[in-house]
Amino acid sequence: MSLTAFLHSRYGRGFASRTEIEAHHAAAFRRFRAQVMPRSPFYRGMAELPLEDLPRMDKARLMANFSAINTCGIDHDTAMRTAIRAETGRDFRPLIGEVSVGLSTGTSGQRGLFLATPRERRLWAAIMLGRYWPELWRRQRVAFFMRADNALYRSLSNALVRFEFFDLLLPFEEHLSALAGLNPSVLIAPARILAMLAERQVAGRISLSPRRVISVAETLSPDDAALIGQAFRIRVDQVYQATEGVLAMTCRAGNLHLNERWLRIDRDVIDRATGAFCPVIHDFTRESLPILNHRLDDVLIPDPDPCPCGCASQRIARIEGREDDILWWASAAGPRMVTSEAIRTAIACLPQPLRDYRVIQRGRGLHIWLDDAASGADTALGASLAGLARQMGCQLPELAFHRGLPPESDAKRRRIRVEPDAIAPR
Ligand SMILES: [Zn+2]
């Protein structure tokens, strides 16, 4: 394991200032330009360019140029075949040479390939173990729910860890007895799975007592964080990780910080009022498949306050979800961003109790399902949203209230979302 990364992650206080972060980035990218870019046919001639002048990438462009970008000489089709074979056979050690290959669908549903060298796997393990290990001297039992296992995650297994993988493609209920048998001390899963486990825990179907609960790979809504925290009587930590890299992590104080130790993260600001931005990332730890000037479509809301933990890495108030899921309401000055947080607050402040809800923007209308709500909830929420629109100087969309919940699969359990045919301004 990479000892320095481990110690940094476990005991490091983090960066003391923005100046220190910039100096760290300058040194890291000097090394990256000298040692990594020349090994990539795509980037070989660009090592002198400022990072922001490199070709702007996204998942589609990265995949289209995969063969030329990676530094391992791995051809796209070979990698894809290897990854698909591993997925369909549920054999999770897909390696080309010593490079592991993984497949991700990501939130956008587009298939992405990723690579990890042994060094990258060790680095990932070091930071995870360092940051989130409950007690180093005790053997830990880790339950890890993932869509597919991968050598990346296997690198966590050693004498100190009993590591059990739970395949998300198998029926969820089938995992419950194995999970109870393991009684994990560390529970790692995507947010929606943690929420489903929390519901079972509350209902008395399982009785787990994890020392750490870590939400990975997708955004954790405040509703789900509260539900999970109450069910397991522990704070939920969050590792916000895309295929493209580990973007942010919860600190000891429980706040999300950008992972500026590994990445330089520029901002494509989409809303001035909140500072909401889509991250444009440059990762100097990824040597197999360089990720440079790469725009993600997740929307992050920065938190300008310094964190009590003392780390100067940018604090993130929350991850708002995908850019496609932001609500935009019309105003005289053009469309204004309405965050799902604002809607959530309006619902949380209702005097009437309700069991659950969904809010879906469809075309120019806002469809609202209030499940098992006391009478008067529609009127109260309508008034509250009208107040929100007035406060923001926007026009309130047409509201349509429904009973119960819309039919949906568990995969789509986001409470507030926008459908593709909704107005997409900007
Ligand atoms: Zn902090």
PDB file of C-alpha atoms and ligand atoms in Angstrom, residues 13 131 249-257 306-313 315, ligand 1:
ATOM      1  CA  ARG A  13      -4.714  17.794   8.601  1.00  0.00           C
ATOM      2  CA  ARG A 131      -9.792   7.926   5.928  1.00  0.00           C
ATOM      3  CA  MET A 249     -15.062  13.051   0.538  1.00  0.00           C
ATOM      4  CA  THR A 250     -16.512  13.752   3.938  1.00  0.00           C
ATOM      5  CA  CYS A 251     -13.982  15.013   6.486  1.00  0.00           C
ATOM      6  CA  ARG A 252     -13.816  14.297  10.225  1.00  0.00           C
ATOM      7  CA  ALA A 253     -16.167  17.214  10.840  1.00  0.00           C
ATOM      8  CA  GLY A 254     -18.730  15.585   8.556  1.00  0.00           C
ATOM      9  CA  ASN A 255     -18.437  18.062   5.688  1.00  0.00           C
ATOM     10  CA  LEU A 256     -17.745  17.345   2.042  1.00  0.00           C
ATOM     11  CA  HIS A 257     -14.489  18.682   0.616  1.00  0.00           C
ATOM     12  CA  PRO A 306     -14.188  27.482   6.212  1.00  0.00           C
ATOM     13  CA  CYS A 307     -14.508  24.037   7.795  1.00  0.00           C
ATOM     14  CA  PRO A 308     -13.819  23.435  11.502  1.00  0.00           C
ATOM     15  CA  CYS A 309     -11.543  20.545  10.439  1.00  0.00           C
ATOM     16  CA  GLY A 310      -9.018  23.152   9.265  1.00  0.00           C
ATOM     17  CA  CYS A 311      -8.601  21.827   5.726  1.00  0.00           C
ATOM     18  CA  ALA A 312      -8.543  24.543   3.053  1.00  0.00           C
ATOM     19  CA  SER A 313      -9.836  22.274   0.272  1.00  0.00           C
ATOM     20  CA  ARG A 315     -16.094  22.768   0.906  1.00  0.00           C
TER      21      ARG A 315
HETATM   22 ZN    ZN B   1     -13.733  19.642   6.931  1.00  0.00          ZN
END
